[in-house]
XYZ file of C-alpha atoms in Angstrom:
601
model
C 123.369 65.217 103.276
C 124.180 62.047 101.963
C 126.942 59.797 103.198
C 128.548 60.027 99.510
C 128.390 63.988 98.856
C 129.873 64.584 102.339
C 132.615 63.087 101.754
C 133.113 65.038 98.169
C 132.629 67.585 100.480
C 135.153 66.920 103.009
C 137.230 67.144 100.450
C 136.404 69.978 98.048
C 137.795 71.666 101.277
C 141.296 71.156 100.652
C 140.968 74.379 98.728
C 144.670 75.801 97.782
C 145.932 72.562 97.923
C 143.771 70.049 95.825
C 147.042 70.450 93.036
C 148.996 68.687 95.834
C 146.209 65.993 96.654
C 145.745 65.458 93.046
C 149.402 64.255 92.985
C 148.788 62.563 96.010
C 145.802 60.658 94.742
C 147.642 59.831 91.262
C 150.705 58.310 93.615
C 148.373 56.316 95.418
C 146.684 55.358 92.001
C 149.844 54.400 90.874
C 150.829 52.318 94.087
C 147.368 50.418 94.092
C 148.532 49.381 90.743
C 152.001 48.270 91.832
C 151.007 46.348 94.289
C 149.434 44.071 91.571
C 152.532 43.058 90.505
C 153.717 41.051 93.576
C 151.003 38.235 93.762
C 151.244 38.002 89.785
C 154.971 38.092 89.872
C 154.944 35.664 93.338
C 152.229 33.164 90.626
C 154.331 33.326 87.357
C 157.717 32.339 89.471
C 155.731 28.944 90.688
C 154.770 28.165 87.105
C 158.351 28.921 86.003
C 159.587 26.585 88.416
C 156.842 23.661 88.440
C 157.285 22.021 85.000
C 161.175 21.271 86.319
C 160.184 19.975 89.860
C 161.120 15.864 89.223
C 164.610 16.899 87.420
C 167.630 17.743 89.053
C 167.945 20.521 86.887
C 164.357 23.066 86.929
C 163.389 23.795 83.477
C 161.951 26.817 83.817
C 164.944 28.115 86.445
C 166.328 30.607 83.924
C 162.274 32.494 83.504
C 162.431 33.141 87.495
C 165.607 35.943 87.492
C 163.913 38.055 85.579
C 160.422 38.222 87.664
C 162.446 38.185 90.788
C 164.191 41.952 88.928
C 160.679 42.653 88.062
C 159.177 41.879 91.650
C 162.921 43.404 93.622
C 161.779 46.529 91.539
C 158.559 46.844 91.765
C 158.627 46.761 95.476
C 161.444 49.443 96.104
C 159.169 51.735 93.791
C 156.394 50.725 96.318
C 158.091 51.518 99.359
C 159.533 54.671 98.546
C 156.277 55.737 96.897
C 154.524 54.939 99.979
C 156.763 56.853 102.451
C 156.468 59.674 100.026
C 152.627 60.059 99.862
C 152.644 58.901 103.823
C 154.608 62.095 104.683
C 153.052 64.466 102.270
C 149.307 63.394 103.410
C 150.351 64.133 106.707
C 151.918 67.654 106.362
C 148.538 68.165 104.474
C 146.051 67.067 106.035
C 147.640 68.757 109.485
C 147.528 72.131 107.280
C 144.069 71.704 105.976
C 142.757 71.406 109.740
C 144.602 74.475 111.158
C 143.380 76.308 108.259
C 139.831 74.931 108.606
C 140.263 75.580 112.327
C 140.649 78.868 111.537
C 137.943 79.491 109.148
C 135.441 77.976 111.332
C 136.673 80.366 114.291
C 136.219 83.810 111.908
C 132.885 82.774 110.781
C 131.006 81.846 113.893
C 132.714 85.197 115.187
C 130.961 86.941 112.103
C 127.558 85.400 113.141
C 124.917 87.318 114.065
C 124.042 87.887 117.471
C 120.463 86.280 117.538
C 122.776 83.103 116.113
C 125.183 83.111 119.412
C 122.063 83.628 121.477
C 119.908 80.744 120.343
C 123.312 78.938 120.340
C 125.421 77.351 123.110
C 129.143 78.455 123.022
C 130.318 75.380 124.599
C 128.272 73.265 121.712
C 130.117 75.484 119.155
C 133.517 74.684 120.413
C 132.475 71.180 120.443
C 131.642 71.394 116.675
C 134.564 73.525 116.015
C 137.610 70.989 117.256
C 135.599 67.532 116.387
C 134.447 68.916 113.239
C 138.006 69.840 112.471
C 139.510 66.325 113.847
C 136.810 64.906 111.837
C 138.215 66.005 108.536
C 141.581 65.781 109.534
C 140.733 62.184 109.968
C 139.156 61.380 106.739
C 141.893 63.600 104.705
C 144.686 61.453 106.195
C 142.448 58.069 105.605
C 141.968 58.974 101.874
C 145.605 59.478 100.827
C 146.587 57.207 102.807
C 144.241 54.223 102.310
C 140.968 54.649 101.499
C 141.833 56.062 97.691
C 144.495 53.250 97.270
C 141.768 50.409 98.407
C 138.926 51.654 96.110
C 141.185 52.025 93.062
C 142.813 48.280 93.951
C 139.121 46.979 94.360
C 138.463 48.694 90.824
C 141.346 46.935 89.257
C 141.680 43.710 91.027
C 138.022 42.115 89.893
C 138.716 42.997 86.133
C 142.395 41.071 86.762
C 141.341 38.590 87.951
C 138.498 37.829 85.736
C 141.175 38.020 82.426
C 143.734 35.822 85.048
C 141.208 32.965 85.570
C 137.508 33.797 85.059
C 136.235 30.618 87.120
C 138.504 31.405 90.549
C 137.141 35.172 90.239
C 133.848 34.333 90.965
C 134.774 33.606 94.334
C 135.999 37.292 94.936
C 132.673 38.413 93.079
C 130.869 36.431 95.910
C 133.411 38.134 98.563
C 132.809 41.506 98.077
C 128.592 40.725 97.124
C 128.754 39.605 100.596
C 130.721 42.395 102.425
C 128.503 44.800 100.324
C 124.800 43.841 101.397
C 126.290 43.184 105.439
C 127.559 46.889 105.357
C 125.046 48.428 103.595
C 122.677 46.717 105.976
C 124.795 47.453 109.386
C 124.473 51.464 107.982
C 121.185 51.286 107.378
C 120.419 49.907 111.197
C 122.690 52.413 112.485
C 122.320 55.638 111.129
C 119.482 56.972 113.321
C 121.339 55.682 116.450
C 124.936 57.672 115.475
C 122.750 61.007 115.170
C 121.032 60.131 118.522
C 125.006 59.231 120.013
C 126.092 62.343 118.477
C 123.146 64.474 119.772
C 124.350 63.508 123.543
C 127.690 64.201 122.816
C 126.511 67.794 122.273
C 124.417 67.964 125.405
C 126.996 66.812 127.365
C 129.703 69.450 125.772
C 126.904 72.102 126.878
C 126.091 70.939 130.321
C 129.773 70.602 131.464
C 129.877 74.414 129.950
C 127.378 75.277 131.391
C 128.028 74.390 134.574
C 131.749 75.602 134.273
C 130.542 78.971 133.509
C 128.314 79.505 136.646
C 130.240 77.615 138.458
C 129.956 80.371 141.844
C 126.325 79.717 141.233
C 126.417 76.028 141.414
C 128.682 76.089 144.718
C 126.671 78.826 146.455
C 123.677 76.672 145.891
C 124.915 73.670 146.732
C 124.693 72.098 143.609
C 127.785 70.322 142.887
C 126.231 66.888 143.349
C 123.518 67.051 140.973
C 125.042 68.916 138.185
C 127.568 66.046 138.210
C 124.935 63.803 138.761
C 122.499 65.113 135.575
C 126.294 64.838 133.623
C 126.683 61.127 134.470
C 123.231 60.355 133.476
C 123.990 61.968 130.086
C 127.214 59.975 129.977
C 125.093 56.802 130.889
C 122.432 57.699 128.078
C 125.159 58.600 125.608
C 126.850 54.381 126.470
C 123.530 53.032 125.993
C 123.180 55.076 122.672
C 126.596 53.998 121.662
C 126.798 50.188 122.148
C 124.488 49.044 119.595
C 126.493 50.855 117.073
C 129.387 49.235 117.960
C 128.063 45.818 118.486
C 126.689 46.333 114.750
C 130.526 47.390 113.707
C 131.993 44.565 115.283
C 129.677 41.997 113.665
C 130.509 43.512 110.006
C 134.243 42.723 111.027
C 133.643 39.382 112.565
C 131.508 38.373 109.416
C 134.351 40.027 106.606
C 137.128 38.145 108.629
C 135.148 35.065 108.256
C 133.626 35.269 104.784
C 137.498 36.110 103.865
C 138.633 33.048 105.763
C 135.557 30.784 103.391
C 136.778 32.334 100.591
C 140.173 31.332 100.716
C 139.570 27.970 101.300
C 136.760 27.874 98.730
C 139.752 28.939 96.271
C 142.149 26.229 96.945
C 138.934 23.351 97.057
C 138.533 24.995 93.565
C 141.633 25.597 92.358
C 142.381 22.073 92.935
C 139.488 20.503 91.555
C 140.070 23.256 87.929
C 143.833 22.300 88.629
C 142.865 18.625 87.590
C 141.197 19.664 85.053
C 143.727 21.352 83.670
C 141.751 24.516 83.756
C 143.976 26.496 86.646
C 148.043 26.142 87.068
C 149.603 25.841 90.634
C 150.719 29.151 89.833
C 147.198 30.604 89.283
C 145.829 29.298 92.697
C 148.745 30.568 94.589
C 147.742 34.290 93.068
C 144.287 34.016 93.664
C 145.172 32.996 97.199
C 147.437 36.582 97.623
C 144.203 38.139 95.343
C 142.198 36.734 98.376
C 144.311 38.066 101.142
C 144.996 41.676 99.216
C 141.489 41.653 98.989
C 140.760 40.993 102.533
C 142.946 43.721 103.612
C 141.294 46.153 101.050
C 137.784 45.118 102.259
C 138.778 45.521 106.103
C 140.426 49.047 104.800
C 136.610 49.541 102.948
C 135.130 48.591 106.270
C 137.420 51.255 108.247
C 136.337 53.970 105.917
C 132.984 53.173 105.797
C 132.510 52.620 109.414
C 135.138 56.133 109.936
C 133.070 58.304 107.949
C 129.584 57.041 109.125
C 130.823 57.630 113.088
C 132.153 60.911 111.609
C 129.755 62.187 109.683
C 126.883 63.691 112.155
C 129.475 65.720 113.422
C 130.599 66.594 110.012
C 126.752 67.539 109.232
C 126.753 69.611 112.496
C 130.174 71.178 111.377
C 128.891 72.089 107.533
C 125.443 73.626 109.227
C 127.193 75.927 110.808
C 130.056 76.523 107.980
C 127.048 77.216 106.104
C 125.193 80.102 108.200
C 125.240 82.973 106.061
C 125.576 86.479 108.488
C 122.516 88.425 108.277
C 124.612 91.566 108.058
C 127.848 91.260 106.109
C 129.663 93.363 103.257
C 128.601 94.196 100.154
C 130.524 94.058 96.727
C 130.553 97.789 96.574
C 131.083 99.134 100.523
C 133.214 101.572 101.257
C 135.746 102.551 104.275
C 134.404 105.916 105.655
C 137.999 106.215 106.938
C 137.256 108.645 110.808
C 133.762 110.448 110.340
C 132.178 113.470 112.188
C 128.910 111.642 113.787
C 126.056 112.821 112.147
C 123.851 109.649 112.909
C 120.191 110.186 111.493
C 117.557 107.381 111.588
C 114.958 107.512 109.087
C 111.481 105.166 109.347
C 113.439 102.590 111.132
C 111.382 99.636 111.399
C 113.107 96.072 113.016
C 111.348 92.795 114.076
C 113.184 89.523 115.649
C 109.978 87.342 114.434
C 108.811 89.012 112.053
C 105.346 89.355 113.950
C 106.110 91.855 116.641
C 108.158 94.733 115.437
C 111.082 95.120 118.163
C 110.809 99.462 116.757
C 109.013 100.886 114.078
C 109.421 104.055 111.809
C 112.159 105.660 114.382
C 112.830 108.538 113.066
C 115.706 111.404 114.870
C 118.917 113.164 113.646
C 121.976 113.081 116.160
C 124.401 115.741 115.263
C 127.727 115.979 116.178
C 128.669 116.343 120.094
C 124.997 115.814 120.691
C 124.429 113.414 123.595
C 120.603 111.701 123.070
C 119.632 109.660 125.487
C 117.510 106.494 125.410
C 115.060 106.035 128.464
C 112.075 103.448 128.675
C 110.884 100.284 130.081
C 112.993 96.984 129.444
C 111.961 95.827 126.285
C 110.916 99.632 124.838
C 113.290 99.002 121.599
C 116.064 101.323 122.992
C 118.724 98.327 123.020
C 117.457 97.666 119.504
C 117.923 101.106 118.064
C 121.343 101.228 118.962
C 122.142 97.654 118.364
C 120.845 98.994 114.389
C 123.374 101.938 114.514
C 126.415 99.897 114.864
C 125.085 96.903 112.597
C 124.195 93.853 114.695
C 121.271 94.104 112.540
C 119.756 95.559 109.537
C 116.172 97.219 109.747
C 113.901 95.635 107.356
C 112.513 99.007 106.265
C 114.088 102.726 106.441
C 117.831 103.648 106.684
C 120.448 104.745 108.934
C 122.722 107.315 107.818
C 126.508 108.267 109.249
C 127.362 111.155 107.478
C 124.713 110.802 105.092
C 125.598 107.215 104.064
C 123.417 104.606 104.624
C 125.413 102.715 106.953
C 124.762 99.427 104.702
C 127.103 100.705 102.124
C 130.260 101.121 104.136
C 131.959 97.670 105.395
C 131.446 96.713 108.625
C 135.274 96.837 109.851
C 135.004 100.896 108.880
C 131.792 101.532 110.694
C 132.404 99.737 113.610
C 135.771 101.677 113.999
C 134.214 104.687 114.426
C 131.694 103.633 117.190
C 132.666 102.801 120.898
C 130.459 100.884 122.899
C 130.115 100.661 127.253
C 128.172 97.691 127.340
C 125.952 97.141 130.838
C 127.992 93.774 131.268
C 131.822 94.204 131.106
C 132.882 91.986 128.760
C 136.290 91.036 129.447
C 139.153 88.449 127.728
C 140.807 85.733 130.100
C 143.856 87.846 129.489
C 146.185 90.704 130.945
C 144.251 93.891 131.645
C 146.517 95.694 129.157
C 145.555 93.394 126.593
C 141.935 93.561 127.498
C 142.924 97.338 126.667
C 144.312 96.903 123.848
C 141.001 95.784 122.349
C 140.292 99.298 121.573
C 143.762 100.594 120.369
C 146.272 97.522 118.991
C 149.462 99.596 119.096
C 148.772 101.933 122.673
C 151.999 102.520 123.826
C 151.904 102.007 127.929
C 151.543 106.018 128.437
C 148.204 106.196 126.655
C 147.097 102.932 127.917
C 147.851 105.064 131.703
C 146.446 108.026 130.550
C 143.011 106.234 129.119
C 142.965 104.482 132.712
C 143.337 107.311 134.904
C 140.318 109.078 132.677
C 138.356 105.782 133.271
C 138.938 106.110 137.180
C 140.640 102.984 137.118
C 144.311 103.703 137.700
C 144.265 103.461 140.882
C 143.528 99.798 141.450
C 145.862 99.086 138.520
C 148.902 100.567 140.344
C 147.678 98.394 143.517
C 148.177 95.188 142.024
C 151.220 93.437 141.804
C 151.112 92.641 138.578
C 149.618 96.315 137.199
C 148.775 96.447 133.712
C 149.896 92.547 133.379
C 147.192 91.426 135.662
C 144.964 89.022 134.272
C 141.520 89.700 134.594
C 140.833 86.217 134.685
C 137.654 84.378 132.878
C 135.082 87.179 132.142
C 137.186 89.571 134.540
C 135.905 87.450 137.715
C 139.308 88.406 139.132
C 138.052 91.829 139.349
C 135.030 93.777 140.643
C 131.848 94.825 139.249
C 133.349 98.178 139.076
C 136.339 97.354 138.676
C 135.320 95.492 135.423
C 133.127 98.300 134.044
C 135.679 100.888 134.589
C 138.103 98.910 132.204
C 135.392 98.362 130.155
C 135.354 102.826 129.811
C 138.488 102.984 129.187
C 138.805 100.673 126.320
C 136.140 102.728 125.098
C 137.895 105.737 125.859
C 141.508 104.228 124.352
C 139.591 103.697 121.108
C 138.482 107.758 120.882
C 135.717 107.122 118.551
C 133.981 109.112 117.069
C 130.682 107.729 118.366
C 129.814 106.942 121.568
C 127.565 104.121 123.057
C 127.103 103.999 126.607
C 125.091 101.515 127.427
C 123.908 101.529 131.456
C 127.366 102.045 131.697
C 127.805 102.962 135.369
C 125.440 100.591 136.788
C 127.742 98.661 138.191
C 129.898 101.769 140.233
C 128.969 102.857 143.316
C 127.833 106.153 144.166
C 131.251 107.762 144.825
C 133.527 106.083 141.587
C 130.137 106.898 139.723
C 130.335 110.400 140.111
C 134.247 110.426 139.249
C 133.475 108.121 136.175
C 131.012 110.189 135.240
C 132.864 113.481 135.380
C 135.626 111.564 133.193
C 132.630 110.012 130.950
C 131.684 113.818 130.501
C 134.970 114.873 129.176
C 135.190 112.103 127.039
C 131.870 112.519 125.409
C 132.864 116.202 124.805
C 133.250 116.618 120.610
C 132.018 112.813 120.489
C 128.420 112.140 119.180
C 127.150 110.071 122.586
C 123.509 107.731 122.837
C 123.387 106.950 126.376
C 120.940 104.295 127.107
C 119.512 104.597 130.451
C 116.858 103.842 133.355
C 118.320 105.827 136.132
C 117.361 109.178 134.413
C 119.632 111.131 137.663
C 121.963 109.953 135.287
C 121.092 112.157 131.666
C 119.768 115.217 133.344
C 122.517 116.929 131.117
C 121.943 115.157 127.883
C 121.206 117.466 124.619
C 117.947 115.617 123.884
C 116.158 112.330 125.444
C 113.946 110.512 123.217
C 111.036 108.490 125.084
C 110.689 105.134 123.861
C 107.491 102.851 124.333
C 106.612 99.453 122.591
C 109.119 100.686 120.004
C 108.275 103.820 119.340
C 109.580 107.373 120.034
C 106.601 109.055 121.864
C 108.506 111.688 123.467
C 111.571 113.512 122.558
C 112.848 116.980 124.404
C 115.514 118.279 127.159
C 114.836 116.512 130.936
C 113.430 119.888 132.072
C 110.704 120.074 128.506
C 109.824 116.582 129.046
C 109.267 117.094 133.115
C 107.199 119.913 131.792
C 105.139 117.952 130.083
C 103.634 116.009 132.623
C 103.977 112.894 130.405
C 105.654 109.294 130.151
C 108.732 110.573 131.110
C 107.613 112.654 133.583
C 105.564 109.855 135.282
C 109.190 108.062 135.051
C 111.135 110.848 136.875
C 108.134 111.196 139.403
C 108.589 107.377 140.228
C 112.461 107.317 140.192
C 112.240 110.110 142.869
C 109.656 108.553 144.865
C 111.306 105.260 145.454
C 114.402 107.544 146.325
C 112.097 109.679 148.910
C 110.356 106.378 150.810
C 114.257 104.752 151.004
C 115.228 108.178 152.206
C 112.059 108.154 154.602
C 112.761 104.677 155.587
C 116.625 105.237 156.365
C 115.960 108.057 158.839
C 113.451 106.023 160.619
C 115.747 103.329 161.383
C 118.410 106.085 162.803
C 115.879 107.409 164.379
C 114.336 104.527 166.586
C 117.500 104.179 168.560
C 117.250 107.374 169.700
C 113.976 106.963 171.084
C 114.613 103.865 172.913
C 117.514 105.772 174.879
């Protein structure tokens, strides 16, 4: 995106309030042109008052009240303007980012899933609070100065050319000059800020990484080198960096001193026109305050220019992710289902994550309501997938999934959703209080059902221990509680939420044998009236399930009750008979240990 049409960008996004920076550009359009008035006014009073320099009494004394009224009012209006559009462009441009903080936060969150995992989360922050500071930046810079210089560069040339054609030149020169350095300097630089900014975002996803596994890097001793690959970045990021800057401080360097030439170039010619009687006193003396306005606009030109080159990788960054469109997202015409009865059917389901290898193909079952069907296969079988299609982290590319008989594409995503509970195999837990970590599944639970939804989930009891009960915090990712501990607050969120549907994925993995058979008695309550998919691998776990469907390289090649399919003598029977020979040799293997002891004695 080009440096010009990012900044339109930047700021087609004040959105609701481009009425308000309208007015705030018109001030500042107004203000450039006010500020004219002081070096003509400050020109006009020294030609008023030259002609009567060798008498006692100045000729042209009673001309100079009336431009010092002019140039007395001209610069209250200026002030007051200027504190006016000052305070405005900051209350604005301090909305405008909490806003766009905001909007960036509710779309990544809408994402899809195969976004966030091809995507770092620490990079995304990164975007999200420089991208944010970025347009702050520029937002305050424009009302502030950067629309003010380019309308006073706009207006000052033609001036001065109708003032006194022959001093104008010299400006002309001025800004030729700063043109071709900048253009040049951006032109040498532009690869190298991508490259800068590119480290930047390595280093924001290192240090997150690192953060994030950080029992990992300690328990393998590997404190030293993750801080020494993170000073090598920051070392690589410097050398990046400098010859940008070097670059920058040459175009100022250069603009101070052309500035400096040009002045003097104006009074060598002003003096030599002035005895030719083609330039008053008056006229130098304003092209001299032309010269030094114009300095300041061109070091204001150089700011902006040099503000929104350094900004605007990580304004490109920003925009390509403000510009993701969700793979699944509302249509015009969805509907809320409002609580439904969980009649799931899938019907010639087909999915693919490349496009090359379909991830299931032409699934097709009915779940009715209360049924529990259970999904058993080898990792990577499609029975994540299938599910992962039910509740809309996805959209097949062929067939439909009905709730209800609606095709779960026409009802909005907030109404589906609500009526499907998930167990995930990872507990996936806020850095917040355990109540509020609750909560996720029921807003407004008073405290009695967020008791009664514990005790159900087996997890009441190590609640009450703490200190802090329910206002525990769980601490980042719940690493302030157990594995089990974890997964039985992630049941009874699920259970708080009493939806409809049921997904359990793996979810007792993480118990041990004695809370798994009390979360499982509660888990079989629960599911009671509730249309449950279990997705499993332990199969001692869906012995009771209504039906189990088989899955293979994304297909259903089995479906029946555990007892039918043991029957069989097929894939899931050659499952079961593994499951229960591992259990046999560790069973076998246990006693053997007991027993050795008592044969040495």
């Amino acid at each position: 995106m080009p440096l010009a049409r990012l900044y339109v960008r930047v700021l087609e996004l004040l959105g609701s309030e481009a009425r308000l920076g309208w007015l705030l550009a018109l001030a500042n359009l107004m203000l450039a042109v006010a500020q004219f008035a002081e070096p003509v006014l400050f020109g006009r009073i020294v030609d008023a008052l030259t002609p009567g320099q060798a008498s006692a009494a100045p000729a042209g004394i009673g001309a100079v009240w009336p431009l010092l009224a002019a140039w007395v009012g001209f610069g209250l209006f200026t002030i007051a303007c200027s504190a006016l559009v000052a305070l405005h462009a900051d209350r604005l441009a301090h909305r405008r980012r909490q806003v766009m903080l905001s909007s960036y936060f509710e779309h990544i969150l809408q994402l899809p899933l195969t976004f966030h995992t091809g995507t770092h989360s620490g990079r995304l922050i990164k975007i999200m609070l420089q991208g944010a500071d970025a347009l702050w930046r520029l937002w305050l810079g424009f009302f502030r100065e950067h629309f003010a210089s380019m309308v006073s560069l706009v207006v000052l040339l033609p001036l001065s050319l109708y003032l006194n054609w022959r001093l104008a030149i010299l400006l002309f020169v001025l800004c030729i000059v700063f043109t071709m350095l900048t253009s040049m300097v951006v032109r040498k630089t532009h690869g190298m800020q991508n490259e800068v900014e590119g480290y930047y975002s390595d280093l924001a996803g290192r240090a997150t990484d690192a953060l994030g596994n950080v029992a990992l890097v300690q328990s393998f001793v590997r404190v030293d080198a993750e801080v020494k690959d993170l000073r090598n970045l920051s070392d690589k990021l410097l050398t990046a960096q400098m010859p940008v800057l070097s670059w920058w401080a040459l175009v100022a360097v250069m603009t101070r001193a052309s500035t400096t030439i040009t002045i003097l170039a104006i009074f060598i010619l002003g003096i030599i026109l002035h005895g030719q009687g083609l330039a008053t006193i008056g006229e130098m003396v304003m092209f001299v305050n032309f010269a030094t306005m114009l300095i300041g606009r061109l070091e204001q030109a150089v700011g902006f220019i040099n503000t929104i080159f350094m900004e605007a990788p990580r304004l490109r960054e920003y925009f390509d992710v403000l510009d993701a469109i969700p793979a699944v997202h509302d249509r015009p015409d969805a509907i809320d289902p409002g609580r439904v009865k969980g009649l799931v059917e899938f019907s010639d389901v087909s999915f693919s994550y490349d496009g090359k290898r379909p991830a299931v193909e032409d699934l097709t079952f009915t779940a009715l309501p209360g049924e529990t069907i259970a999904l058993v296969g080898p990792t990577g079988a499609g029975k994540s997938t299938a599910i992962a299609l039910l509740h809309r982290a996805f959209d097949p590319q062929s067939g439909f999934i009905k709730i209800d008989g609606m095709d779960v594409r026409a009802l909005t995503l907030a109404g589906l959703r609500r009526n499907i509970g998930v167990v995930f195999q990872e507990a996936m837990l806020f850095d917040r209080s355990i109540a509020e970590n609750l909560r996720i599944g029921k807003p407004d639970a008073t405290e009695e059902e967020l008791r009664l939804a514990a005790e159900r989930a087996q997890a009441l009891d190590f609640i009450d221990r703490g200190e802090m009960k329910f206002d525990a915090n769980a601490g980042e990712r719940g690493r302030m509680l157990s594995g089990g501990e974890r997964q039985r607050l992630s049941i009874a969120r699920a259970i708080l939420k009493d939806p409809p549907i049921l997904i359990l994925d793996e979810a007792t993995s993480a118990l041990d044998a004695v809370t798994e058979t009390k979360v499982n008695a509660a888990l079989d309550e629960v599911m009671k009236g509730r249309t449950t998919f279990v997705i499993a691998h332990r199969l001692s776990t869906i012995r009771n399930a209504t039906r189990i469907l088989v899955f293979q390289n994304g297909h259903i090649v089995e479906t029946g009750t555990f007892d039918d399919l043991v029957g069989r003598n097929g894939h899931f029977a050659e499952l079961a008979r593994a499951q229960f020979m591992v259990q046999q040799e560790a069973g076998a293997a246990r006693s053997a240990v007991h027993a050795a002891p008592a044969r040495r004695k």
